Short mmCIF file of C-alpha atoms in Angstrom, two decimals:
data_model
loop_
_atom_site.label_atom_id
_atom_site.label_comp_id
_atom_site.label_asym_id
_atom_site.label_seq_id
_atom_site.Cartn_x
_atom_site.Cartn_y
_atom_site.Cartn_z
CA UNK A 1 -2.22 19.74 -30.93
CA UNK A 2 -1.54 21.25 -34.52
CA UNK A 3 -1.88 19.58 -37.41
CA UNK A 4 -0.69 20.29 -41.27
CA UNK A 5 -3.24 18.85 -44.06
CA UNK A 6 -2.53 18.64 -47.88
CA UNK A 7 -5.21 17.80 -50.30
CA UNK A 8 -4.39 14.40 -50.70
CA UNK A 9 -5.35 13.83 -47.08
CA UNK A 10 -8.16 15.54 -46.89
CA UNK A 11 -10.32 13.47 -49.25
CA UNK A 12 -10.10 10.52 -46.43
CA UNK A 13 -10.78 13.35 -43.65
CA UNK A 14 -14.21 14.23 -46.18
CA UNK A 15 -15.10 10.87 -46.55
CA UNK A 16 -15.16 10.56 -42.78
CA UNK A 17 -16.57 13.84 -42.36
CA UNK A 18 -19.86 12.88 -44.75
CA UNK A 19 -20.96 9.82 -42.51
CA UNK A 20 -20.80 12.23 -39.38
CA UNK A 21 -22.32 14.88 -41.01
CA UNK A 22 -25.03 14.45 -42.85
CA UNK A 23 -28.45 13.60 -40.74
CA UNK A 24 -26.73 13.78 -37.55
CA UNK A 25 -28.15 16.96 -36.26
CA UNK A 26 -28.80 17.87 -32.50
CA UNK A 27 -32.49 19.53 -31.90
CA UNK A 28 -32.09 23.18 -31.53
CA UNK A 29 -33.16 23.94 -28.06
CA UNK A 30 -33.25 27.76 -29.22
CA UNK A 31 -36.31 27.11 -30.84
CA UNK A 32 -34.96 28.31 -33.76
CA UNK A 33 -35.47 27.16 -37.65
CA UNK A 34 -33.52 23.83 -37.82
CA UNK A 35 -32.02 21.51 -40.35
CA UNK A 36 -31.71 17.94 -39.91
CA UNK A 37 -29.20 17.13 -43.10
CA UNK A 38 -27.04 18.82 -45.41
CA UNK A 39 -29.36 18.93 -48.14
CA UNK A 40 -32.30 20.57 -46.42
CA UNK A 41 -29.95 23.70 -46.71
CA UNK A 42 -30.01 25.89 -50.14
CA UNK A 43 -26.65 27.03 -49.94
CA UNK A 44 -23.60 25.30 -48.88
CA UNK A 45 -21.74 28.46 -47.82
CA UNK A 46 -23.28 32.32 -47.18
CA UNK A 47 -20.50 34.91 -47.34
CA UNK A 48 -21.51 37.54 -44.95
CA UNK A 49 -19.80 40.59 -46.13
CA UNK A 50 -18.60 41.32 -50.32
CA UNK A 51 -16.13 43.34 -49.57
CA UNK A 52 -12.06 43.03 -50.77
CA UNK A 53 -12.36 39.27 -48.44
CA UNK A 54 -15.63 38.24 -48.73
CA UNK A 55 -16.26 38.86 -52.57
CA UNK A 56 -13.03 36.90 -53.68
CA UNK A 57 -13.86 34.35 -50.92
CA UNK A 58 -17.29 33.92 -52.39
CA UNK A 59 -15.73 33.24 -55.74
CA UNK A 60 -13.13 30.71 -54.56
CA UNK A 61 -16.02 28.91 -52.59
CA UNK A 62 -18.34 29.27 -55.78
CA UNK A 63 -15.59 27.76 -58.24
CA UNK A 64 -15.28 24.97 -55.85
CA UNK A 65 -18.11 23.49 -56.51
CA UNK A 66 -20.67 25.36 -53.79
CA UNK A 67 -23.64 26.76 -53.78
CA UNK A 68 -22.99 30.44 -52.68
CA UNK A 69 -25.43 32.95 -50.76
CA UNK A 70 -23.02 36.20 -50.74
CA UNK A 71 -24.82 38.75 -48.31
CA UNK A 72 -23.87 42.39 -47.88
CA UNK A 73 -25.87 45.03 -46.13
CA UNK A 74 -24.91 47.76 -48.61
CA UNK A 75 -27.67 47.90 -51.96
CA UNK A 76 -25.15 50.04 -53.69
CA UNK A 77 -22.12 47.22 -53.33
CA UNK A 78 -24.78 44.43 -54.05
CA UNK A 79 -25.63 46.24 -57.25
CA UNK A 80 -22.10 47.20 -58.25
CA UNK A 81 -21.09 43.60 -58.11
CA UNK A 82 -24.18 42.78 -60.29
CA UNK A 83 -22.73 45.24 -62.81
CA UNK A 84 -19.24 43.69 -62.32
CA UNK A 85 -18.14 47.49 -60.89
CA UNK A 86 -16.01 46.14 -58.78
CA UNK A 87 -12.06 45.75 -58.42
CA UNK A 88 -11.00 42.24 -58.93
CA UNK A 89 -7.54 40.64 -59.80
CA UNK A 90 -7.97 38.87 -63.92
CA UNK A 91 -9.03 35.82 -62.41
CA UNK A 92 -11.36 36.68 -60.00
CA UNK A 93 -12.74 39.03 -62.36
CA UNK A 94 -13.60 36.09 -65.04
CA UNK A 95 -15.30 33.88 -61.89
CA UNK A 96 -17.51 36.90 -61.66
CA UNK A 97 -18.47 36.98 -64.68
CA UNK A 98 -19.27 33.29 -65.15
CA UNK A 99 -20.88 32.88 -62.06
CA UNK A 100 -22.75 36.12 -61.38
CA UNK A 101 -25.81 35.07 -63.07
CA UNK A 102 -25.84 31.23 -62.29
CA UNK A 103 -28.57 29.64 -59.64
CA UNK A 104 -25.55 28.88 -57.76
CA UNK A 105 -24.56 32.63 -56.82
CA UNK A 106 -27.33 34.84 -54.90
CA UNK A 107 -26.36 38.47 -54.13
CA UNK A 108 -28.65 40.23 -51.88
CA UNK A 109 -29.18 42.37 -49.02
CA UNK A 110 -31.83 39.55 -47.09
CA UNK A 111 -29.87 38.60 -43.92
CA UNK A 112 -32.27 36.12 -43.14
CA UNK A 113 -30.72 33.87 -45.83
CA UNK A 114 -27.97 33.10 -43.83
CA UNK A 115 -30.26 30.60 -42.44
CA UNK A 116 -30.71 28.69 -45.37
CA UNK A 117 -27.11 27.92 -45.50
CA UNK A 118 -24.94 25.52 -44.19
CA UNK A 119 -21.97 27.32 -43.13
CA UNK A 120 -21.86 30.62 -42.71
CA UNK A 121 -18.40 32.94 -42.89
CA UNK A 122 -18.32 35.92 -41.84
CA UNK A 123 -15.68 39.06 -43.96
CA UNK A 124 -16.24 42.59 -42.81
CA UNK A 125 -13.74 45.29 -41.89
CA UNK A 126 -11.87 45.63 -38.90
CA UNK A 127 -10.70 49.80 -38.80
CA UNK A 128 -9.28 51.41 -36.44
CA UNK A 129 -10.24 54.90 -35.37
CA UNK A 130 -8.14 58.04 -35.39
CA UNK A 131 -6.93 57.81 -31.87
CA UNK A 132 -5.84 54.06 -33.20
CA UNK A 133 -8.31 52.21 -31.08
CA UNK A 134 -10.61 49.02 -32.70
CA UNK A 135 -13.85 50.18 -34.52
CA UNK A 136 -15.56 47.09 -33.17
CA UNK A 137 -19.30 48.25 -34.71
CA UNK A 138 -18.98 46.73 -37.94
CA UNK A 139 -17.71 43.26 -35.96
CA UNK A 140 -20.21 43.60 -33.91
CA UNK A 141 -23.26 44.19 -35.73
CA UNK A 142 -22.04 40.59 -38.51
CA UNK A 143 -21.53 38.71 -35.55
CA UNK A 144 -25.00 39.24 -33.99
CA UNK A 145 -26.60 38.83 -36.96
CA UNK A 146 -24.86 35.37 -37.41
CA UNK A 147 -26.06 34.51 -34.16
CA UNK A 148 -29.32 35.73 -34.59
CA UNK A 149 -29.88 33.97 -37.59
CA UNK A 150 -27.99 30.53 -36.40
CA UNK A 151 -29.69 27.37 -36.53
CA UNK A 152 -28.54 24.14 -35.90
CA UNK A 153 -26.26 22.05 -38.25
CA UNK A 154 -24.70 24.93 -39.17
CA UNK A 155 -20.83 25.92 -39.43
CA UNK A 156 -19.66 29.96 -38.38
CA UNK A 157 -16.18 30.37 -39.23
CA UNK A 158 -14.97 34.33 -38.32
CA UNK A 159 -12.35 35.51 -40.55
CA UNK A 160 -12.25 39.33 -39.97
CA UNK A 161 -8.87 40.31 -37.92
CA UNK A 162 -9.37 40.98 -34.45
CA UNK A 163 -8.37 40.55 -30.79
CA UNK A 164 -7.60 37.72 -29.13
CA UNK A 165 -11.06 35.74 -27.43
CA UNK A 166 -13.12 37.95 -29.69
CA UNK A 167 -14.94 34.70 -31.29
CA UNK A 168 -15.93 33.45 -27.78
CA UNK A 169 -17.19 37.00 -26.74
CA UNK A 170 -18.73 37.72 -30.30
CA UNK A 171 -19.88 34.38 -31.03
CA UNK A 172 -19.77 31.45 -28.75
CA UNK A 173 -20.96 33.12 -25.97
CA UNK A 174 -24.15 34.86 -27.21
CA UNK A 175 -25.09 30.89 -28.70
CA UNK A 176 -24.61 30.02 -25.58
CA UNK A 177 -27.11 32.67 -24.29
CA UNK A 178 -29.27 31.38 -27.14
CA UNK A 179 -29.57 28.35 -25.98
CA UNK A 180 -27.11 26.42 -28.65
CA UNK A 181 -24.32 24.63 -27.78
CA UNK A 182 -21.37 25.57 -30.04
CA UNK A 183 -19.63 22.33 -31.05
CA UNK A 184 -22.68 20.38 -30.86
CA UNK A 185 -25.84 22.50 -32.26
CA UNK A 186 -23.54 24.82 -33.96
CA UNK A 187 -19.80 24.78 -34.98
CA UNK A 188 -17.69 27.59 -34.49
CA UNK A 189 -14.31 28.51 -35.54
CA UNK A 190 -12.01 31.37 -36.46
CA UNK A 191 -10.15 30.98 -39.49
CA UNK A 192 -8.31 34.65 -40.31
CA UNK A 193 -8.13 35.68 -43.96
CA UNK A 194 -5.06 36.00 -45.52
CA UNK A 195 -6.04 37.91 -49.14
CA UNK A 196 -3.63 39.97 -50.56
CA UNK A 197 -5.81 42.55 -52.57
CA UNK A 198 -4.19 42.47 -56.40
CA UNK A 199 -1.92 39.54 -55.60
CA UNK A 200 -2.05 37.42 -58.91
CA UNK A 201 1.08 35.19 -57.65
CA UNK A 202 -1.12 33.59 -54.39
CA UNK A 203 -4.70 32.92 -55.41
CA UNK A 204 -7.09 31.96 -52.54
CA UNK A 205 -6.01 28.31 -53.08
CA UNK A 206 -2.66 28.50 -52.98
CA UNK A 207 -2.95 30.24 -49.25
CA UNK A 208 -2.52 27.52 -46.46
CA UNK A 209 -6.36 28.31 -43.83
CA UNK A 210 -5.24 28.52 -40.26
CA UNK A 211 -8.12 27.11 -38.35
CA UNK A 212 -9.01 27.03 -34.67
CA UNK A 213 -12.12 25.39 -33.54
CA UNK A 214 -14.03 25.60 -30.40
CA UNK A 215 -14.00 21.66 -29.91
CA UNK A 216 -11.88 19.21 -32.47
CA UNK A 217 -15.47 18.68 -34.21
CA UNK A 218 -15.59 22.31 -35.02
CA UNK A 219 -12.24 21.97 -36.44
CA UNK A 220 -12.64 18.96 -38.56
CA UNK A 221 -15.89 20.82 -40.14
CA UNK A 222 -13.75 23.69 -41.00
CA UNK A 223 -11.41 21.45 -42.43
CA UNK A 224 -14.31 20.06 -44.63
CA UNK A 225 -15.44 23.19 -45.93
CA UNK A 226 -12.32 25.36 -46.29
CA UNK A 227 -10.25 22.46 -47.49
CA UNK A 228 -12.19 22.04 -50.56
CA UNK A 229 -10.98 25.67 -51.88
CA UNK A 230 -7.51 25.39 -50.93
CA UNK A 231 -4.79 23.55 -51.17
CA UNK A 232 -3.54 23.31 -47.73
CA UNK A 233 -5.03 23.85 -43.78
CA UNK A 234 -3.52 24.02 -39.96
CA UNK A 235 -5.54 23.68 -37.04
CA UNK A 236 -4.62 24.49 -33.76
CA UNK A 237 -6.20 24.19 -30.56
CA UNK A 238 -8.46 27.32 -30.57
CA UNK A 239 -9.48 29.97 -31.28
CA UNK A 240 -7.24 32.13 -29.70
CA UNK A 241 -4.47 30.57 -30.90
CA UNK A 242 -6.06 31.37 -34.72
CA UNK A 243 -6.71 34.94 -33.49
CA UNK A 244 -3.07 35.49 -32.29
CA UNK A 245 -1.61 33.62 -35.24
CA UNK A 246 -3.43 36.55 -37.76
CA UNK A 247 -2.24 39.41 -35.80
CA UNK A 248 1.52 37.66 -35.53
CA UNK A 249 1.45 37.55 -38.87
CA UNK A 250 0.57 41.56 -39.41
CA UNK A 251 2.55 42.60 -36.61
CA UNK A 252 5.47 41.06 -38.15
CA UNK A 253 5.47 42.75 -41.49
CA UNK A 254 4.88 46.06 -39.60
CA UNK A 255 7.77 45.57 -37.53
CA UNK A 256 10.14 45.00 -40.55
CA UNK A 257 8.45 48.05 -42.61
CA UNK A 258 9.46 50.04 -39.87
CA UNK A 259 13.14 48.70 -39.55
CA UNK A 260 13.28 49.13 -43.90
CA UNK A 261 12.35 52.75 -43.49
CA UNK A 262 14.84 53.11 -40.61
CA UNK A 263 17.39 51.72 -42.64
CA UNK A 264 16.73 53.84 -45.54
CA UNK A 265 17.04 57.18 -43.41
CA UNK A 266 20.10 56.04 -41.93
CA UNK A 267 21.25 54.85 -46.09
CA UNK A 268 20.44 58.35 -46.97
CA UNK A 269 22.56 59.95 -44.06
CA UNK A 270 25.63 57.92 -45.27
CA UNK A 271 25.08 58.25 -48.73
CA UNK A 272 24.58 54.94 -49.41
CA UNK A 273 21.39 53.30 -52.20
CA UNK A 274 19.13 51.78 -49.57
CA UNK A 275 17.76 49.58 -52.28
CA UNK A 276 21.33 48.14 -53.45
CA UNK A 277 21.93 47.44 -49.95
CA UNK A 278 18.42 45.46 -49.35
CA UNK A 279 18.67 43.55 -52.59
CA UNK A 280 22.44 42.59 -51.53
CA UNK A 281 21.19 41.34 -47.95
CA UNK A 282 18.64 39.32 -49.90
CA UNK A 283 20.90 37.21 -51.81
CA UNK A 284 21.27 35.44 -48.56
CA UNK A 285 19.36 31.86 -48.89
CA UNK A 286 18.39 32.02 -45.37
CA UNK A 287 17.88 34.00 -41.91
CA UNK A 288 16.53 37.21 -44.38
CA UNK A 289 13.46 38.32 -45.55
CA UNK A 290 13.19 41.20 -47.51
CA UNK A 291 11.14 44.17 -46.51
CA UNK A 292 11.31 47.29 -48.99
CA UNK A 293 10.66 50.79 -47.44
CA UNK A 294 8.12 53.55 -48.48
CA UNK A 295 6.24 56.29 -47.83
CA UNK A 296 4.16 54.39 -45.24
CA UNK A 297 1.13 51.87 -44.82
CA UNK A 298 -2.29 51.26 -45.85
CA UNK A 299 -5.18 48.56 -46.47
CA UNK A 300 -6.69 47.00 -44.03
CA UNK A 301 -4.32 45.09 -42.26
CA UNK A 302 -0.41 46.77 -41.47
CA UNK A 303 -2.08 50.16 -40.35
CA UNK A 304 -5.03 48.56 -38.37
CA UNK A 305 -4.61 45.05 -37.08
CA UNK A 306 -0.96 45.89 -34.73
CA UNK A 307 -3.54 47.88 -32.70
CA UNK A 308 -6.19 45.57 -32.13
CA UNK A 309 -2.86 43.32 -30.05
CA UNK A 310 -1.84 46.97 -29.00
CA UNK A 311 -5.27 47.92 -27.17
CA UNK A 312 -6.10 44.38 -25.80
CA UNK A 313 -2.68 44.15 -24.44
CA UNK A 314 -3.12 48.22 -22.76
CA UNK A 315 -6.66 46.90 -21.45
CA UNK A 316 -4.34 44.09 -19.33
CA UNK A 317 -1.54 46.78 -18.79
CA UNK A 318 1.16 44.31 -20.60
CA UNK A 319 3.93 46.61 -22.41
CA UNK A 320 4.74 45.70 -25.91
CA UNK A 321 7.76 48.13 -26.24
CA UNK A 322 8.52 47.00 -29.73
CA UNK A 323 5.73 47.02 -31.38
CA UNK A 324 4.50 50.07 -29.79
CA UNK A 325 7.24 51.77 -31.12
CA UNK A 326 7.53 50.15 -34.88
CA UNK A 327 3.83 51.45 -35.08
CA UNK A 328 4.73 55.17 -33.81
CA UNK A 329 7.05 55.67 -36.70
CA UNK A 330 4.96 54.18 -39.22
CA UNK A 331 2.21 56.43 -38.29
CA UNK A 332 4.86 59.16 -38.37
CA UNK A 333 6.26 57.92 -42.09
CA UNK A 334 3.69 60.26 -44.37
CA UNK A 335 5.06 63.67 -42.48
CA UNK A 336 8.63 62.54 -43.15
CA UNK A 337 7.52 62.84 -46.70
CA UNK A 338 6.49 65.94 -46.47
CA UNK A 339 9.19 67.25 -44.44
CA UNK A 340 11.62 65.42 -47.22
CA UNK A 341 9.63 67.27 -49.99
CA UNK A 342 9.92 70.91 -48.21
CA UNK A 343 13.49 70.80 -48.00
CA UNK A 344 14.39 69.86 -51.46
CA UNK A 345 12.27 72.81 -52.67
CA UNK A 346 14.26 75.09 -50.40
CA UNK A 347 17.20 73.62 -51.66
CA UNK A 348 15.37 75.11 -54.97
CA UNK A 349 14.64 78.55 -53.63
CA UNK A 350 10.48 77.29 -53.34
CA UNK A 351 8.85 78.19 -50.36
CA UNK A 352 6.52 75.12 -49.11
CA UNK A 353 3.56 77.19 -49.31
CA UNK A 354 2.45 77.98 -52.08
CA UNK A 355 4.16 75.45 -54.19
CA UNK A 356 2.64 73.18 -56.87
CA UNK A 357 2.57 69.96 -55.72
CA UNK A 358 1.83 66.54 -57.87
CA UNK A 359 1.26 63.52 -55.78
CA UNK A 360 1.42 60.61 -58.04
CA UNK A 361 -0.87 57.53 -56.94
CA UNK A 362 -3.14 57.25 -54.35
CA UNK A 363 -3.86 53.86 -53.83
CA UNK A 364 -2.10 52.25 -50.95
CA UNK A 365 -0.31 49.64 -53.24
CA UNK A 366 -0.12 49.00 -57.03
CA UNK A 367 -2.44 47.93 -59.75
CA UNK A 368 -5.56 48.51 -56.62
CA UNK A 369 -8.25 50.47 -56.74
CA UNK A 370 -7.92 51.05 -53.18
CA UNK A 371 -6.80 54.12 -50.71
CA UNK A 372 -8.17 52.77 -47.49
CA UNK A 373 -5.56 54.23 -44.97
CA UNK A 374 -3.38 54.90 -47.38
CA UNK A 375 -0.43 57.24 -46.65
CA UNK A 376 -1.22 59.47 -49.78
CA UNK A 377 -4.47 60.82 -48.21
CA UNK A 378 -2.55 61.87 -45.42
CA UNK A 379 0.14 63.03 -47.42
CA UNK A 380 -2.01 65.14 -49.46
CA UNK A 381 -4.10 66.65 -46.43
CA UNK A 382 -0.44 67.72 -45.15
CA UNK A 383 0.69 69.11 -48.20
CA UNK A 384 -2.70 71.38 -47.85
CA UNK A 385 -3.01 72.40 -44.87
CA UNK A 386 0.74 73.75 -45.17
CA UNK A 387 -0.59 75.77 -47.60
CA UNK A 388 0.66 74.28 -51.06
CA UNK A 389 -1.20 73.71 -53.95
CA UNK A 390 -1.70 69.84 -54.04
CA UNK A 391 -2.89 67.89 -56.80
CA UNK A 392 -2.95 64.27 -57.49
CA UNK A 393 -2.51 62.18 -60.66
CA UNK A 394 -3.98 58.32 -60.52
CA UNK A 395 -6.24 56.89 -62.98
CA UNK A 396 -7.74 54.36 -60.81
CA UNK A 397 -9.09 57.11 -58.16
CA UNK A 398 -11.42 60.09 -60.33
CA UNK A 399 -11.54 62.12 -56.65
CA UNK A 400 -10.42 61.83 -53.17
CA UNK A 401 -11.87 63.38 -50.16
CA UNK A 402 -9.30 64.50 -47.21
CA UNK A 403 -9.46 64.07 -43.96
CA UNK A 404 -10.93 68.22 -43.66
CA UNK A 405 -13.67 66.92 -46.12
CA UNK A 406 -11.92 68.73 -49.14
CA UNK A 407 -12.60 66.91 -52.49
CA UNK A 408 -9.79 66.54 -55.09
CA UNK A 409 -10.10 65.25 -58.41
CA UNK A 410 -7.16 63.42 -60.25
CA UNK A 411 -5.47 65.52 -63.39
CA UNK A 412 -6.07 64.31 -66.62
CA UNK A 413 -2.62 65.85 -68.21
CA UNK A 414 -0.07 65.47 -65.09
CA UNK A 415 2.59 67.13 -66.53
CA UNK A 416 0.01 70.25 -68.12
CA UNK A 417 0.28 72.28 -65.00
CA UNK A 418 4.19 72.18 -64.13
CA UNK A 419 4.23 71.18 -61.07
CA UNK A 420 7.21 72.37 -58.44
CA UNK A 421 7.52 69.07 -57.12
CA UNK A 422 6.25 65.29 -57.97
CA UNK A 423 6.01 63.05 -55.36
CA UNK A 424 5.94 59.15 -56.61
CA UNK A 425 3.64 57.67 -53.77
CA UNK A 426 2.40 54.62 -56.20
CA UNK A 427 3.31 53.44 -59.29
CA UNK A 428 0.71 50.98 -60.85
CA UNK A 429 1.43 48.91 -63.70
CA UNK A 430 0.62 50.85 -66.69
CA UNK A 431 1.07 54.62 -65.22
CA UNK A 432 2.71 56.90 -67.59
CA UNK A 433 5.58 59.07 -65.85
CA UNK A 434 7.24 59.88 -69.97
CA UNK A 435 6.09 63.72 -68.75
CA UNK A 436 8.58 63.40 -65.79
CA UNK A 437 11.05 65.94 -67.60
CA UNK A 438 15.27 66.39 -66.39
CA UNK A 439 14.41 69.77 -65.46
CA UNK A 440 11.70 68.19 -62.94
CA UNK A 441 11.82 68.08 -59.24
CA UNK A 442 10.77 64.45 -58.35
CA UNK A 443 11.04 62.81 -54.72
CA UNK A 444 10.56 58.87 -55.24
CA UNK A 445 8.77 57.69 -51.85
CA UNK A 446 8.60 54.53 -53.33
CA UNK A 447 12.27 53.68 -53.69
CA UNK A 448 11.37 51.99 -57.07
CA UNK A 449 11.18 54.80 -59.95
CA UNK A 450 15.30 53.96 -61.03
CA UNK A 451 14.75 55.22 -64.54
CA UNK A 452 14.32 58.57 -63.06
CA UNK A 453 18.42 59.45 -62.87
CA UNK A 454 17.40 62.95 -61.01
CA UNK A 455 15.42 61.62 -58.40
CA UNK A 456 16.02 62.29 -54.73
CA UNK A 457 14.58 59.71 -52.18
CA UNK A 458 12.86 59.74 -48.97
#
């Protein structure tokens, strides 16, 4: 059964919750530490992982109302979110600095104060390796570490993407082999992020939590906890089902990337504006959702999370022809831009190598200080090995290291070195293109740059 709550039910679902809750506590047969109420924890929520999920997801749980334990193995990202060092949309920014130094924030390195916690929820990265296949170690390692460190009363909600039945493999079943009972010692669900990095429009609030419980009780304490930082939660009947419903979600903005960028080859081809054609279809009021192509994917979730449904489903030889297929060309998408950016300086009399090259932004989207997977890197490694003299220009990024280990730094004067070529890969908010000149050759992978009259497209 699924079932839809708003806020204004869940304050009779809490007040329920409270009498079943507090001091009703099964001994821990692990021989564990244990907690008979609530209160006997120090922290209503640890946050294991402060990374672009967990550290927002700390805040939203911290300006709720909760007492916080956020919990990162890494001293130097403990110690940059001390400084406030960290990339954070306005809002988030401001909880950080309110809250950073309260009694009701810890930062630290100690795993073993996940065990003074009530509920533990668990944000670390879920990459994918070169050949494409799930990096499981990180997953892994969090997940024993919850278990390790479980003890009875206590709430472990996975959020980080992953395969289908990882939270029973990962978590229910080494409790079990603990000696806890999930659903009755400890409660156990998977509830998948859904933070859009730099997103000001949809705070954490404003994000409906999918949650799928091993037993209903697991789901109603989920409801408790996550309910009381957002506006609106869905349960279904599992786990799996919450699993499947992340990568759905992924899999289905891949799929549509790939069909934009197909479109906009075939636009080119017929010498039509891809962009006046997408904005057109999305005047429609319904059956349409627009999908804007580029120069590729990055992040942590369109490059990565397809495959973790892609391998499982290999693993149980089921075909996903689709899919498969919507993920080749994305993964494809950053050496059309380079192939796209060789001819038009032929068409110039340039040869490829040898030419000066400016990629502007390296960050996988706008206004984010992040380039994890982003098609840039890629991009720029191309432009290299090819034998042309690429540079980069983005003020959020001081140096980027390529895939063959070589370092670049970003150019403080882009338009100082007269570049053959400028490829727009990302425009951020307040990025200054007024040194873009008529005479200059500029190949706009991100559709957007329409002030530019002389640019070509991908």
């Amino acid at each position: 059964m699924e079932l839809t709550s708003t806020r204004q039910q869940l304050s009779e679902q809490r007040a329920r919750l409270a009498l079943s809750t507090l001091g009703t506590v099964t001994e821990d047969r692990s021989g564990a530490t244990t907690a008979t109420t609530f209160t006997d924890f120090d922290y209503d929520v640890a946050i294991l992982g402060l990374g672009y999920v967990g550290l927002p997801t700390a805040l939203a749980y911290r300006a709720a109302g909760h007492r916080i334990a956020g919990i990162d193995v890494s001293e130097q990202r403990v110690a940059a979110i001390r400084r406030g060092d960290v990339d954070l949309i306005p809002s988030d920014r401001v909880l950080l600095e309110s809250h950073r130094d309260s009694d009701g924030l810890l930062l630290t390195t100690d795993l073993s104060a996940l065990r003074r916690a009530a509920a533990v929820i668990i944000c670390v990265p879920t990459p994918v390796s070169d050949d494409l296949s799930p990096q499981l170690g990180i997953l892994h390692s969090a997940c024993m570490t919850a278990v390790t460190n479980a003890v009875t009363g206590q709430l472990i909600v996975l959020t980080s993407t992953t395969y289908v039945g990882c939270t029973e493999e990962l978590v229910v079943q080494p409790l079990r082999d603990r000696g806890m009972n999930p659903g009755e010692d400890v409660h156990v669900v998977f509830s998948p992020e859904r933070i859009d990095p730099g997103n000001v429009q949809f705070g954490h609030e404003a994000v409906p939590r999918v949650i799928g419980g091993v037993s209903p009780a697991c789901a109603a304490r989920a409801v408790d906890l996550l309910g009381s930082a957002v506006e609106q939660t869905h349960v279904v009947s599992s786990p799996g089902h919450a699993e499947m419903t992340k990568l759905l979600e992924n899999t289905f903005r891949a799929v549509n990337i790939a069909l934009a960028n197909e479109f906009a080859d075939i636009c080119r081809e017929l010498d039509l504006d891809v962009s006046a054609v997408i904005d057109a279809a999305a005047t429609k009021p319904y059956g349409f959702m627009k999908f804007t192509p580029g120069p590729g994917v990055g992040g942590h979730c369109i490059p990565c999370d397809p495959h973790y449904l892609l391998w499982q489903l290999r693993r149980q030889r089921v075909a996903a022809p689709m899919i498969t297929q919507a993920m080749h060309e994305i993964s494809h998408r950053p050496g059309r831009v380079v192939d796209r950016a060789k001819d038009l300086l032929a068409e110039n009399g340039i040869p490829l190598s040898g030419a000066r090259v400016l990629v502007v932004g390296v960050a996988y989207k706008p206004n984010v200080a992040d380039a994890r997977e982003s098609p840039a890197i890629e991009i720029l490694q191309r432009f290299w090995s090819a034998g042309a003299l690429s540079r980069y220009y983005d003020p959020l990024f001081p140096s980027v290291t390529l895939p063959d280990g070589h370092t670049l730094t970003s150019v403080p004067n882009p338009g100082a070195n007269e570049p053959d070529i400028v490829v727009l890969h990302t425009l951020h908010r307040d990025i200054d293109l007024s040194w873009i000149t008529p005479k200059t050759l500029v190949l706009d992978t991100t559709y957007g740059a329409t002030d530019i009259a002389h640019r070509s497209v991908l």
